[in-house]
CSV table of C-alpha atoms in Angstrom, one decimal:
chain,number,residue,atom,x,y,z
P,1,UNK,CA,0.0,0.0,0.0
P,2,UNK,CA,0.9,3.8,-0.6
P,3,UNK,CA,1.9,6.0,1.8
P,4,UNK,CA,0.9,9.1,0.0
P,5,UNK,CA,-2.0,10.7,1.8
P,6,UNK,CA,-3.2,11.8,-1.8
P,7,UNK,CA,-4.2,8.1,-2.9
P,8,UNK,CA,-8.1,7.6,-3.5
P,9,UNK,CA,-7.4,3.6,-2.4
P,10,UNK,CA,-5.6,4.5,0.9
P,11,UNK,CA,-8.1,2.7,3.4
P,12,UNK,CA,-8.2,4.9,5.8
P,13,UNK,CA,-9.1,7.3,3.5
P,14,UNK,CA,-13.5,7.9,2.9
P,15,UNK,CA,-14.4,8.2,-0.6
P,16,UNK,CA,-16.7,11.9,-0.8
P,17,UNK,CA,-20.0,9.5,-1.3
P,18,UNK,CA,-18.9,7.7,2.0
P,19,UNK,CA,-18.0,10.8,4.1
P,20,UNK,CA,-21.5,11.8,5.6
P,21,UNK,CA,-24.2,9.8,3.9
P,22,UNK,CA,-26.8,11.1,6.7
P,23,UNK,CA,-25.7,14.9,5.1
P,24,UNK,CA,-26.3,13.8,1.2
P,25,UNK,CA,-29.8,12.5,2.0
P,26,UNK,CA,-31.0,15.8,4.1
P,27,UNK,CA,-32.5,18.5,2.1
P,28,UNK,CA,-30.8,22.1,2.4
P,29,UNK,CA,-32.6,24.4,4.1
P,30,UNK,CA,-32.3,28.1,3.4
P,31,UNK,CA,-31.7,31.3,5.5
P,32,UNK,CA,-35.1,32.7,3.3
P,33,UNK,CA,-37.4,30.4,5.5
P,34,UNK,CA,-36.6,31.6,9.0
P,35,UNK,CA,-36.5,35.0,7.6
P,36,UNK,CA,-40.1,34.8,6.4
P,37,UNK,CA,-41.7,33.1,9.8
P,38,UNK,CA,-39.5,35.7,11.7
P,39,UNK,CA,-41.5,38.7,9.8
P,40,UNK,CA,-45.0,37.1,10.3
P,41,UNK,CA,-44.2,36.6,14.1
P,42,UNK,CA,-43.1,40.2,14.3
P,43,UNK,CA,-46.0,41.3,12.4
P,44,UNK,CA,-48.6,39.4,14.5
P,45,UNK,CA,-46.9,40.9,17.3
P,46,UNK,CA,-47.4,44.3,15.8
P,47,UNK,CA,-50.9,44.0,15.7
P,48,UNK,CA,-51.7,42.6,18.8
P,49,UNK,CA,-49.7,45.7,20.2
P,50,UNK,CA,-51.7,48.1,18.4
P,51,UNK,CA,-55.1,46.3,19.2
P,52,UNK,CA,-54.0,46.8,23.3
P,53,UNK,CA,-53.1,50.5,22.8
P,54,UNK,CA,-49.4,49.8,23.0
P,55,UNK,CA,-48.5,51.5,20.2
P,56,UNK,CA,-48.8,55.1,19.1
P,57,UNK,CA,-50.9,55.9,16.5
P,58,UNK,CA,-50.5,57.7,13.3
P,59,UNK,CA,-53.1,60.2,12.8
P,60,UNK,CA,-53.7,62.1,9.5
P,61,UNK,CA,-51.3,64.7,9.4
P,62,UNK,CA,-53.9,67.0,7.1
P,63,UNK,CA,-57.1,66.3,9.3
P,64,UNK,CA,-58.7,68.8,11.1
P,65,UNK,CA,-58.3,69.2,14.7
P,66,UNK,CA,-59.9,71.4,17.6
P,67,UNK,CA,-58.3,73.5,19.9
P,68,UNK,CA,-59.9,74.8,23.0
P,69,UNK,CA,-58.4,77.8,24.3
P,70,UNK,CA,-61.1,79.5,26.1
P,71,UNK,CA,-60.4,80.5,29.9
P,72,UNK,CA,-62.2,79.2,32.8
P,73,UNK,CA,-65.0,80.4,34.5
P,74,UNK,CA,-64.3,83.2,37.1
P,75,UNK,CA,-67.1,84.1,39.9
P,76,UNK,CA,-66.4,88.1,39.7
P,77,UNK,CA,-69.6,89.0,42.0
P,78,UNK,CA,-72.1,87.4,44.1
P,79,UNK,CA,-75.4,89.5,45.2
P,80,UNK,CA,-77.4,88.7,47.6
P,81,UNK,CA,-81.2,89.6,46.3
P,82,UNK,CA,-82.8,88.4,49.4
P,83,UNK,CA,-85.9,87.9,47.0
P,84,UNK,CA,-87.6,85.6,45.2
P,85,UNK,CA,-88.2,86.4,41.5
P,86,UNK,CA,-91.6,84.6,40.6
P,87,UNK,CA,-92.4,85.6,37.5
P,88,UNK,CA,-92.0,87.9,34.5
P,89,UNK,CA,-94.5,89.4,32.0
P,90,UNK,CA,-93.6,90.7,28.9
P,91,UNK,CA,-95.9,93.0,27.2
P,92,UNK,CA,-96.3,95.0,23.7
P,93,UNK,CA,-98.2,97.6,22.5
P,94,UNK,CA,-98.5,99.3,18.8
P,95,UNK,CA,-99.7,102.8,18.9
P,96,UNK,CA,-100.7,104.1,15.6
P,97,UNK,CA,-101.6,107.9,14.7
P,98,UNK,CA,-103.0,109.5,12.0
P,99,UNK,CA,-103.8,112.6,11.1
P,100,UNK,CA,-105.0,114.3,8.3
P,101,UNK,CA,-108.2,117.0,7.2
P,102,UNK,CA,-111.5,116.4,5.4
P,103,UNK,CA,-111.2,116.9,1.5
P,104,UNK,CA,-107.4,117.8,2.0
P,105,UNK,CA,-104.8,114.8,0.2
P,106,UNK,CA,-102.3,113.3,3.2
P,107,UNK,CA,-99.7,113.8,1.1
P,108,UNK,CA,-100.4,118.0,1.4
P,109,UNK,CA,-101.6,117.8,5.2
P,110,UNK,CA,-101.6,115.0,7.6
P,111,UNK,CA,-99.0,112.5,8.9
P,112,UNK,CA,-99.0,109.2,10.4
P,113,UNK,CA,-97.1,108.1,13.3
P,114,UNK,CA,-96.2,104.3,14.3
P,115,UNK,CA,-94.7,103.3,17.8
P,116,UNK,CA,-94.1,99.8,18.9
P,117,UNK,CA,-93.6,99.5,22.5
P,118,UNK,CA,-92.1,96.6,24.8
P,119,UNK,CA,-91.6,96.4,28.2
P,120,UNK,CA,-91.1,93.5,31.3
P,121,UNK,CA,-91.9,93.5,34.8
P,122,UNK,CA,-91.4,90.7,37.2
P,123,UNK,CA,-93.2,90.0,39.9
P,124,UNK,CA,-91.3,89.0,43.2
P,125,UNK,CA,-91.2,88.2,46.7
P,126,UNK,CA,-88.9,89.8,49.5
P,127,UNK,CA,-87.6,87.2,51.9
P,128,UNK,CA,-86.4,89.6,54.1
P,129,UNK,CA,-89.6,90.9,55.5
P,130,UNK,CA,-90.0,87.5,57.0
P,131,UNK,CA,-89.5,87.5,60.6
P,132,UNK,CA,-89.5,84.1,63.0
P,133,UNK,CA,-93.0,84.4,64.2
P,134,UNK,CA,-94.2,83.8,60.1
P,135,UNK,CA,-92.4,80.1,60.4
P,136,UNK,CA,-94.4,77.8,62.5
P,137,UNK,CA,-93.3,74.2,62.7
P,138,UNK,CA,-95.7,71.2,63.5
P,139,UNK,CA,-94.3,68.6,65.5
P,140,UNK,CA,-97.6,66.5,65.2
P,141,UNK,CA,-97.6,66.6,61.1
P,142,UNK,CA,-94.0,67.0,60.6
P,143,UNK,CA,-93.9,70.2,58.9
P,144,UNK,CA,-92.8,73.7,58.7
P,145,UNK,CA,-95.2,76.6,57.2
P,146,UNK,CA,-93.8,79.4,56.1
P,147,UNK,CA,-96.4,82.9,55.9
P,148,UNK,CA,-94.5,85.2,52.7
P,149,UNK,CA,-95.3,88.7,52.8
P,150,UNK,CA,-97.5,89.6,49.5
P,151,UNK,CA,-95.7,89.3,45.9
P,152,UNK,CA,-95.4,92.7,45.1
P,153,UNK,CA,-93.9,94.4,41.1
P,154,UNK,CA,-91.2,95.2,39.9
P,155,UNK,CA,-90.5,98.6,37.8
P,156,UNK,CA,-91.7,98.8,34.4
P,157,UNK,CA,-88.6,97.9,31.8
């Protein structure tokens, strides 16, 4: 036998059909597989982010929006009325004048005058003409009554 670690009949020495049989039979599998499930688990993951609010969201950029920049409310007075305002009437009244001659055309003598009026008054009640003797309480009945003074009007508006 040869010594020369180049010979294809050295014994020692696997033919390339003989060096991993298992190898030859396997199929090769390529890096494009694992790429592809790796992008559908990162997309499923995506979504279920967005779905549970985990993830910003992109709005239209050219959409309207609102802005509210109005002020709060600010209390700049309380008055005490110490009345009860019960009710308000609200009243109108068209005067119409006219005045002119017998057998004379309006036009030469006469005029004409049109006035619409409007005006409100309200009607109230002054709590602080109530003294303690106008509260009587009831044990008996379990109530309170109350004697108002009379509802008297406001000026004419």
């Amino acid at each position: 036998m040869s010594e020369d670690p180049r010979d294809p009949d050295r014994p020692d020495k696997l033919k390339p059909t003989e060096v991993m049989p298992e190898l030859e039979q396997r199929p090769r599998r390529s890096g494009w597989w694992l790429a592809g499930v790796t992008v559908a688990v990162l997309l499923v993951l995506a979504a279920v982010a967005q779905v549970l609010g985990m993830l910003p969201t992109w709005k239209n950029p050219f959409g309207e929006r609102e802005v509210d920049r109005s002020q709060p409310v600010v209390l700049e007075r309380i008055q005490d009325l110490s009345r009860y305002h019960a009710a308000t009437g609200e009243f109108q009244v068209i005067v119409d004048l006219e005045q002119d001659a017998p057998f004379i055309p309006s036009s030469i003598l006469g005029g004409r005058t049109l006035f619409v009026a409007a005006g409100t008054v309200d009607a109230y009640v002054d709590f602080s003409g109530v003294s303690k003797g106008a509260i009587t309480v009831s044990e008996k009945e379990k109530s309170a009554t109350v004697r108002l003074p009379h509802a008297e009007l406001e000026r004419v508006n």
